[in-house]
Short mmCIF file of C-alpha atoms and ligand atoms in Angstrom, two decimals:
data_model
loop_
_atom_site.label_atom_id
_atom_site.label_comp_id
_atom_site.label_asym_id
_atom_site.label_seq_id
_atom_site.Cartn_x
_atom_site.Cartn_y
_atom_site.Cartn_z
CA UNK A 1 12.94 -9.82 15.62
CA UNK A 2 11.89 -7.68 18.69
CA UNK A 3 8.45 -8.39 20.41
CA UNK A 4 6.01 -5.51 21.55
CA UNK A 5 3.14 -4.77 22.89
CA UNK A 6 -0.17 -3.31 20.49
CA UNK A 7 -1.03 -0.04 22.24
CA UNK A 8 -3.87 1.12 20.90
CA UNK A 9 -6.35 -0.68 18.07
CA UNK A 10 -8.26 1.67 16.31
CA UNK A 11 -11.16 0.60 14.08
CA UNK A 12 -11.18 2.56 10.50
CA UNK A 13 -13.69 0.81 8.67
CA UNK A 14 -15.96 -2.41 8.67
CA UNK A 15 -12.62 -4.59 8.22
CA UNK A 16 -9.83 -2.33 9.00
CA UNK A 17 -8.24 -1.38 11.77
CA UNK A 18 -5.04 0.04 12.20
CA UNK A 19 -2.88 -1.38 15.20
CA UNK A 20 -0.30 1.07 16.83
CA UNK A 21 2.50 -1.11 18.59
CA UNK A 22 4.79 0.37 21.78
CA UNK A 23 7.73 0.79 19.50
CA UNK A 24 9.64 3.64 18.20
CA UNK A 25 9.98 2.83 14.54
CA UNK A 26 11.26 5.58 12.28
CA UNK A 27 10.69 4.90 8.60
CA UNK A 28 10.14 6.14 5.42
CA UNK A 29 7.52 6.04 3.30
CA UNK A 30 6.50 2.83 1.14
CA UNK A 31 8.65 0.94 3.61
CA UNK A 32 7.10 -2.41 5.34
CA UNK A 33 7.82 -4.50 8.42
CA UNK A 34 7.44 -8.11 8.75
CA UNK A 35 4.97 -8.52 11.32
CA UNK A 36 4.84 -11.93 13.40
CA UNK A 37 1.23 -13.12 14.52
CA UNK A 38 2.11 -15.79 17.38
CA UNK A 39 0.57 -19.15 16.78
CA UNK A 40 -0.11 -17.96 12.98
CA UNK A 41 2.52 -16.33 10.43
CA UNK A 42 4.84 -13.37 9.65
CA UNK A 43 3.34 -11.16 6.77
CA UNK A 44 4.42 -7.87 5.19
CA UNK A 45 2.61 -5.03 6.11
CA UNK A 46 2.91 -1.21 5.41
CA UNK A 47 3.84 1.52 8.18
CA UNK A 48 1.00 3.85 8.31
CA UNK A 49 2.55 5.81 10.88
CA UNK A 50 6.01 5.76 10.92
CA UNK A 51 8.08 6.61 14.42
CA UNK A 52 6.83 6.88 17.78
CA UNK A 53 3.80 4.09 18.35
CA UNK A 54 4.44 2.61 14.99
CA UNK A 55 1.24 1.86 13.02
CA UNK A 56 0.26 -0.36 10.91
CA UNK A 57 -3.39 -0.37 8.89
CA UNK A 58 -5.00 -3.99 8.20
CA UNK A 59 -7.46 -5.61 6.14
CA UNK A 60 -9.41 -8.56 7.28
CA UNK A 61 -8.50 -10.90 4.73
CA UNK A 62 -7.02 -14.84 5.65
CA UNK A 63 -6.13 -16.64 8.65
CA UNK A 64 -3.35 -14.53 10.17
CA UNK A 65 -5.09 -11.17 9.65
CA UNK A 66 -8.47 -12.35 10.88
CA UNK A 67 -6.02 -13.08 14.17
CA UNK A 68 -4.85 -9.99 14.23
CA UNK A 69 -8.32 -8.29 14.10
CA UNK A 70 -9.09 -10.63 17.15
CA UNK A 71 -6.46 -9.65 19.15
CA UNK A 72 -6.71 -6.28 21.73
CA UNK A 73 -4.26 -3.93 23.25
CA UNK A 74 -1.68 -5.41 25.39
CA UNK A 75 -1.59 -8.09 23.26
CA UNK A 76 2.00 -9.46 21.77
CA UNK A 77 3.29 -9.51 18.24
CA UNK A 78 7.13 -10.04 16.68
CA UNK A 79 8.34 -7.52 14.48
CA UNK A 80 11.16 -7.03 11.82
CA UNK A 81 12.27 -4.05 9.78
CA UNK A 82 11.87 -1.49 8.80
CA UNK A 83 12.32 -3.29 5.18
CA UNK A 84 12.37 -1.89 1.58
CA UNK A 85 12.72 0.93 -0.81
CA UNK A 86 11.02 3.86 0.00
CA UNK A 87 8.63 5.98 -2.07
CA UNK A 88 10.75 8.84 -3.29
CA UNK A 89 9.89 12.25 -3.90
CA UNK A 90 11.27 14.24 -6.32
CA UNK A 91 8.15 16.96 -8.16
CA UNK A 92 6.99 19.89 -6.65
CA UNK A 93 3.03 18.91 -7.53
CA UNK A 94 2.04 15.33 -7.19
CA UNK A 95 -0.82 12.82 -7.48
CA UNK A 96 -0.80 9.85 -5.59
CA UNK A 97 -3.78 7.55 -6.28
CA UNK A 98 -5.11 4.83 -3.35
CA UNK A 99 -7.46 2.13 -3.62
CA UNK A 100 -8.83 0.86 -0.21
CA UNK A 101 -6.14 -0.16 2.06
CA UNK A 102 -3.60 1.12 -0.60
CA UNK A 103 -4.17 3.97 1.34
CA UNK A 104 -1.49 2.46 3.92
CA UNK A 105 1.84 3.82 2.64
CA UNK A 106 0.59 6.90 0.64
CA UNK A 107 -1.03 8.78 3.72
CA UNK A 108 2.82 9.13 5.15
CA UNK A 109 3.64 10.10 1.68
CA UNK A 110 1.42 12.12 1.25
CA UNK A 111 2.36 13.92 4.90
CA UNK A 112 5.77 14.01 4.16
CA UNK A 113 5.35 15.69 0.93
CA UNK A 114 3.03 18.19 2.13
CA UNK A 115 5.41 19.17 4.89
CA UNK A 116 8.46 19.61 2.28
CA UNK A 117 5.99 22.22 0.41
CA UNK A 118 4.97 19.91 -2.35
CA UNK A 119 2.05 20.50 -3.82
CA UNK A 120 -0.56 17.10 -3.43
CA UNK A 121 -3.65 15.96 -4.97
CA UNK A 122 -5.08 12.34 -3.38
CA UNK A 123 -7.61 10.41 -5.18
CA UNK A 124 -9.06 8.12 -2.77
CA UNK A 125 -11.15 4.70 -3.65
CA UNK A 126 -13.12 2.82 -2.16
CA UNK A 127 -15.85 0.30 -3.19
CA UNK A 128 -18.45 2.19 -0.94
CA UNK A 129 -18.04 5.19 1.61
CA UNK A 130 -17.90 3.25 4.80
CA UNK A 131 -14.52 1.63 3.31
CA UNK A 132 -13.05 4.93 2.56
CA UNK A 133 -9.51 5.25 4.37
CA UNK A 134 -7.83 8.32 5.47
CA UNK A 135 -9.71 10.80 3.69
CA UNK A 136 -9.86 13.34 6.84
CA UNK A 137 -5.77 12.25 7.47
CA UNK A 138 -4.94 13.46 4.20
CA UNK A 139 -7.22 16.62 4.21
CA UNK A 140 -6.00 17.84 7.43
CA UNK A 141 -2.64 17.20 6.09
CA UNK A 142 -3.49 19.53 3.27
CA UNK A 143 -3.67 17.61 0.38
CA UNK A 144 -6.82 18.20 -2.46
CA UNK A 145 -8.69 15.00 -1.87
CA UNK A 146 -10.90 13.80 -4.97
CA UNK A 147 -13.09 10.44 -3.27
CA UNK A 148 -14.48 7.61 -5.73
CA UNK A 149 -16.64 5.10 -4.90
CA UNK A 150 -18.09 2.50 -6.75
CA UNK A 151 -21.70 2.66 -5.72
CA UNK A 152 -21.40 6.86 -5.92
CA UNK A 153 -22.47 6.87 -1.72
CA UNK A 154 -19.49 9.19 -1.47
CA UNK A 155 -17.84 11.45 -4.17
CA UNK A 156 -17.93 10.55 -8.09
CA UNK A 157 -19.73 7.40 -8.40
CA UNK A 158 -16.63 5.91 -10.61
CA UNK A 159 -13.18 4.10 -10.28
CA UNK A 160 -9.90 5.73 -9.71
CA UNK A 161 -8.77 5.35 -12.79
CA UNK A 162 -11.91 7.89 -14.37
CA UNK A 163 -10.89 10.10 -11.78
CA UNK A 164 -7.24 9.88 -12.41
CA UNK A 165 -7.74 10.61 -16.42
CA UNK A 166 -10.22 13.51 -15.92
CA UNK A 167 -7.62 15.30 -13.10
CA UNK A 168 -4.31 14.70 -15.64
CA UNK A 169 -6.63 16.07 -18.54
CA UNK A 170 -7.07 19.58 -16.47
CA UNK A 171 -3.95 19.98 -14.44
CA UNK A 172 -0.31 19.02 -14.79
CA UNK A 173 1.46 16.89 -12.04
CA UNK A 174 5.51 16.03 -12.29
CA UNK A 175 4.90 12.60 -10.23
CA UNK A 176 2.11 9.93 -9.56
CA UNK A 177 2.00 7.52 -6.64
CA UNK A 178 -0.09 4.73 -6.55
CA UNK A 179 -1.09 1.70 -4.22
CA UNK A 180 -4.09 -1.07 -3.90
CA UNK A 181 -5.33 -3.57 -6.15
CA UNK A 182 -2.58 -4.69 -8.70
CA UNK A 183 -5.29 -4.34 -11.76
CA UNK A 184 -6.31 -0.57 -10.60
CA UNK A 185 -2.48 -0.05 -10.48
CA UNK A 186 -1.99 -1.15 -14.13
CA UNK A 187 -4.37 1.10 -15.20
CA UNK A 188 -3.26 4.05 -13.37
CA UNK A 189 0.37 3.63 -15.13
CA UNK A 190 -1.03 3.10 -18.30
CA UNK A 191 -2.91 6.19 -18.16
CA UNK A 192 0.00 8.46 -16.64
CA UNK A 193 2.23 7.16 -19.26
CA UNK A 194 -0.36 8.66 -21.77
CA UNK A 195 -0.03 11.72 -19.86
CA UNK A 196 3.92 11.66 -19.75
CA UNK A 197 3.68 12.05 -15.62
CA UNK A 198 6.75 9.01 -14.51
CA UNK A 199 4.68 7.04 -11.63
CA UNK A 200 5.96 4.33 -8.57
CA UNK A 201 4.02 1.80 -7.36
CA UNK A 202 4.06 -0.40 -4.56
CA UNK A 203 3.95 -3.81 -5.39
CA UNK A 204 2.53 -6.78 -3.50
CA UNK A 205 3.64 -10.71 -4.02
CA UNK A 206 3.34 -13.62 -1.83
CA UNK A 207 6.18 -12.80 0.89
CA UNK A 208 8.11 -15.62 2.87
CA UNK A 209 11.74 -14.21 4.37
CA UNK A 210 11.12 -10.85 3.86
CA UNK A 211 15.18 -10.06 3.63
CA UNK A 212 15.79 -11.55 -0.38
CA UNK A 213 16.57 -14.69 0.20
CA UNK A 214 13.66 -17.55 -0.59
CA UNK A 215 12.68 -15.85 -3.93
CA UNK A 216 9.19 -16.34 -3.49
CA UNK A 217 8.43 -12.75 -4.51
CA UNK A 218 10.49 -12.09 -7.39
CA UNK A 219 8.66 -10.48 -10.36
CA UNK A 220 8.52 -12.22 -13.43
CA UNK A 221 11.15 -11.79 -15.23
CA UNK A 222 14.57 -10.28 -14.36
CA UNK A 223 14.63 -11.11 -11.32
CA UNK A 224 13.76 -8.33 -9.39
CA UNK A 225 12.36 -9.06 -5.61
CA UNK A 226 9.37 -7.18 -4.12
CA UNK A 227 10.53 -7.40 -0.64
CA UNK A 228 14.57 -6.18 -1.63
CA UNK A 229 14.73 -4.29 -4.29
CA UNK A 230 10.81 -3.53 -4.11
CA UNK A 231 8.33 -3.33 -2.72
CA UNK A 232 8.11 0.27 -4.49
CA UNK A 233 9.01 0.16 -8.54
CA UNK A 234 9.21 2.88 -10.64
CA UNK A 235 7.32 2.72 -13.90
CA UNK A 236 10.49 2.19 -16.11
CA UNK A 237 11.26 -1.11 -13.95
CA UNK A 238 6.97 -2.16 -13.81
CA UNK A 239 6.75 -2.50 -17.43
CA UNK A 240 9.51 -5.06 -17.88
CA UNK A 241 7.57 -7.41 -14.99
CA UNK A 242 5.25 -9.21 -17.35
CA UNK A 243 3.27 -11.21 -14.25
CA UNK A 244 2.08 -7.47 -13.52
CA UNK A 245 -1.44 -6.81 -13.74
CA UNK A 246 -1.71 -10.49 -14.95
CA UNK A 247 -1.11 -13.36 -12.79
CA UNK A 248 0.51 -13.23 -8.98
CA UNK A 249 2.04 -16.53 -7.22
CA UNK A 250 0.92 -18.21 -3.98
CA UNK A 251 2.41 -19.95 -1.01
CA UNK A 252 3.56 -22.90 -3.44
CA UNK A 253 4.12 -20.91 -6.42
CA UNK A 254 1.44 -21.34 -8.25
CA UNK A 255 0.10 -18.61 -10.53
CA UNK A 256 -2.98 -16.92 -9.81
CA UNK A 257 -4.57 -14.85 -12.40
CA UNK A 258 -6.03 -11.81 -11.20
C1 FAD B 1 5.05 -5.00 0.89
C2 FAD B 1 3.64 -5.35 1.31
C3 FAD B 1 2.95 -4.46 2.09
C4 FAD B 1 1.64 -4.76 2.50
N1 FAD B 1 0.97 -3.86 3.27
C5 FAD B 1 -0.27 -4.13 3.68
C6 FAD B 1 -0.98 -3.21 4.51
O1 FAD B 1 -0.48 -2.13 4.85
N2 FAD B 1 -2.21 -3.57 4.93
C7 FAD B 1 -2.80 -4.76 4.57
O2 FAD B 1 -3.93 -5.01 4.99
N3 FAD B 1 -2.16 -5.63 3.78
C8 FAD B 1 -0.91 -5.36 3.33
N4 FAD B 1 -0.25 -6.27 2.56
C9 FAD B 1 -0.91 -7.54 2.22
C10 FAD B 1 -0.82 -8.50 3.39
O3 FAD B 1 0.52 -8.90 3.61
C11 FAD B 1 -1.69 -9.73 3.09
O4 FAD B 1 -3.02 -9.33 2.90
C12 FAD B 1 -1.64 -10.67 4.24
O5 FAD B 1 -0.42 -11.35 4.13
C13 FAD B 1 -2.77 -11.63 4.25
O6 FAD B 1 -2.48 -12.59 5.24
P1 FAD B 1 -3.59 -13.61 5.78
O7 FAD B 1 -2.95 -14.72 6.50
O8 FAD B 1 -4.63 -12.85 6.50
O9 FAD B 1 -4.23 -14.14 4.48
P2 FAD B 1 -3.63 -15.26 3.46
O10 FAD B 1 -4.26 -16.54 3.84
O11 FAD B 1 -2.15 -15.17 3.46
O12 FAD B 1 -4.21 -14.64 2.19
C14 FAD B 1 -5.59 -14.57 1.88
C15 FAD B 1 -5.68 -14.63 0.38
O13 FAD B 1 -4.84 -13.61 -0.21
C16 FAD B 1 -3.81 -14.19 -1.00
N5 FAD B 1 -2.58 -13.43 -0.74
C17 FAD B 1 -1.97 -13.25 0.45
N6 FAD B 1 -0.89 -12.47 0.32
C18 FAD B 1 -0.82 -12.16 -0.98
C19 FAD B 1 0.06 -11.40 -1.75
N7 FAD B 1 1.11 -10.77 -1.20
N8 FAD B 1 -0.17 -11.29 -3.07
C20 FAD B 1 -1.21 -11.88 -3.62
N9 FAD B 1 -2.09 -12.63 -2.96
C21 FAD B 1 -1.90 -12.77 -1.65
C22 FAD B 1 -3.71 -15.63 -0.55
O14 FAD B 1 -3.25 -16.49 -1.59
C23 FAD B 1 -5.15 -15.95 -0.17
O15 FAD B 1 -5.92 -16.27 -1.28
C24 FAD B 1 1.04 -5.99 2.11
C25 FAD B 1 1.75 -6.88 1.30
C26 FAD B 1 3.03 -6.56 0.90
C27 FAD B 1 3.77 -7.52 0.03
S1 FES B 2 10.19 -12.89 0.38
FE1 FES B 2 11.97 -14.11 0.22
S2 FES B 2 13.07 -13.17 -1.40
FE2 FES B 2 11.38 -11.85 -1.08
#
């Protein structure tokens, strides 16, 4: 683990901020670090920004992120990784789908796919518009953005997943990407399925080592583990996990139905 300095904190919504650290961390995207909160825990997160002035993009949600959100530039953190299998791109036009901080790893795909040429559509989620992330990142990149909200104060006043089944209706796309919440995910691979486009998703389980070892975060069942051979799957591998979009595991173990 190497310790280093946050240089910068930059507030992106009510309860996100993303955190740039003084660390050159090159990466690709879909790949995680382990990121050490002294006093508190190690948890995986997403690099937002890959390379110079790493950056990572956090939601407020326990103990060890509600630290983190305390916590100002100058400040110290541990960090491992770069960890995981990458997001891989292999179409020419692709849709990558985000719900709230799911944004995280697919604005660097999204970046990186743009700047090979590829042609990219982003549907962006949020339950209202202050909690939209990197729309104007993944504009300026180049992308066609389509925004969703729940409450309809920004874009179509629907989920995602409407959005998702109205765009693969009028347009055909060789590969979908999607991150956020695990239910949102299920649905977005059910409905590219119907639509024949093959889809990866980045999966997210109750993380201890980090490096395959404690099998906290296997999926259910084959044995597959989110932080090694994951945290990205492709859709081939999703739909033999049958916890997914059904039940994840906490700290002990324990199921928790979603
Ligand atoms: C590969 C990977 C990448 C991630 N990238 C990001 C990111 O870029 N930005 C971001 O904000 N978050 C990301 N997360 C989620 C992040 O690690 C958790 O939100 C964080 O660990 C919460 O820590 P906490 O101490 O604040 O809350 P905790 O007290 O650990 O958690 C709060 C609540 O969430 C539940 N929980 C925590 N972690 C998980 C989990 N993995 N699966 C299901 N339930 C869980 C707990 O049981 C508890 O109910 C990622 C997770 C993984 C596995
Ligand atoms: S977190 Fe220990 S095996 Fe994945």
């Amino acid at each position: 683990m190497q310790t280093v300095k946050i240089k910068e904190i930059i507030k992106e919504t009510k309860n996100i901020k993303t955190f740039r650290l003084d660390l050159d961390l090159p990466a690709l995207p879909g790949q995680y670090v382990m990121l050490w909160v002294p006093g508190y825990d190690e948890k995986p997160l997403s690099i937002s920004y890959p390379g110079e002035d790493v950056g990572l993009t956090i939601l407020k949600k326990g103990p060890t992120t509600t630290r983190l959100h305390e916590m100002k530039a100058g400040d110290v953190l541990g960090v491992r990784g770069p960890f995981g299998r990458a997001l891989k791109i292999s179409g020419k036009k692709i849709i990558a789908v985000g719900g709230g901080v799911g944004m995280a790893p697919i604005a660097p795909l999204i970046e990186k796919a743009i700047s090979k040429g590829v042609e990219a559509t982003v549907i962006v989620g949020a339950v209202t518009k202050r909690e939209l992330l990197f729309v104007d990142r993944v504009e300026k990149a180049g992308a066609k953005v389509i925004i969703t909200t729940d409450d309809g104060t920004c874009g179509l006043k629907c989920y995602t997943t409407h959005a998702l089944e109205q765009e693969l209706k009028a347009e055909k796309y060789d590969e979908c990407f999607t991150c956020g919440p695990e239910v949102m995910m299920y649905m977005v691979l059910g409905i590219a399925k119907k639509h024949k486009v093959p889809t990866q998703a980045s999966m997210e389980r109750y993380f201890k080592c980090g490096i395959g070892i404690c099998g906290a975060c296997v999926m259910d069942d084959g044995g597959l583990r989110v932080c090694k051979e994951g945290p990205n799957f492709r859709d081939v591998e999703i739909e033999k996990f049958k916890d997914f979009g059904k039940y994840t595991r906490d700290a002990s173990g324990k199921k928790i139905y979603w």
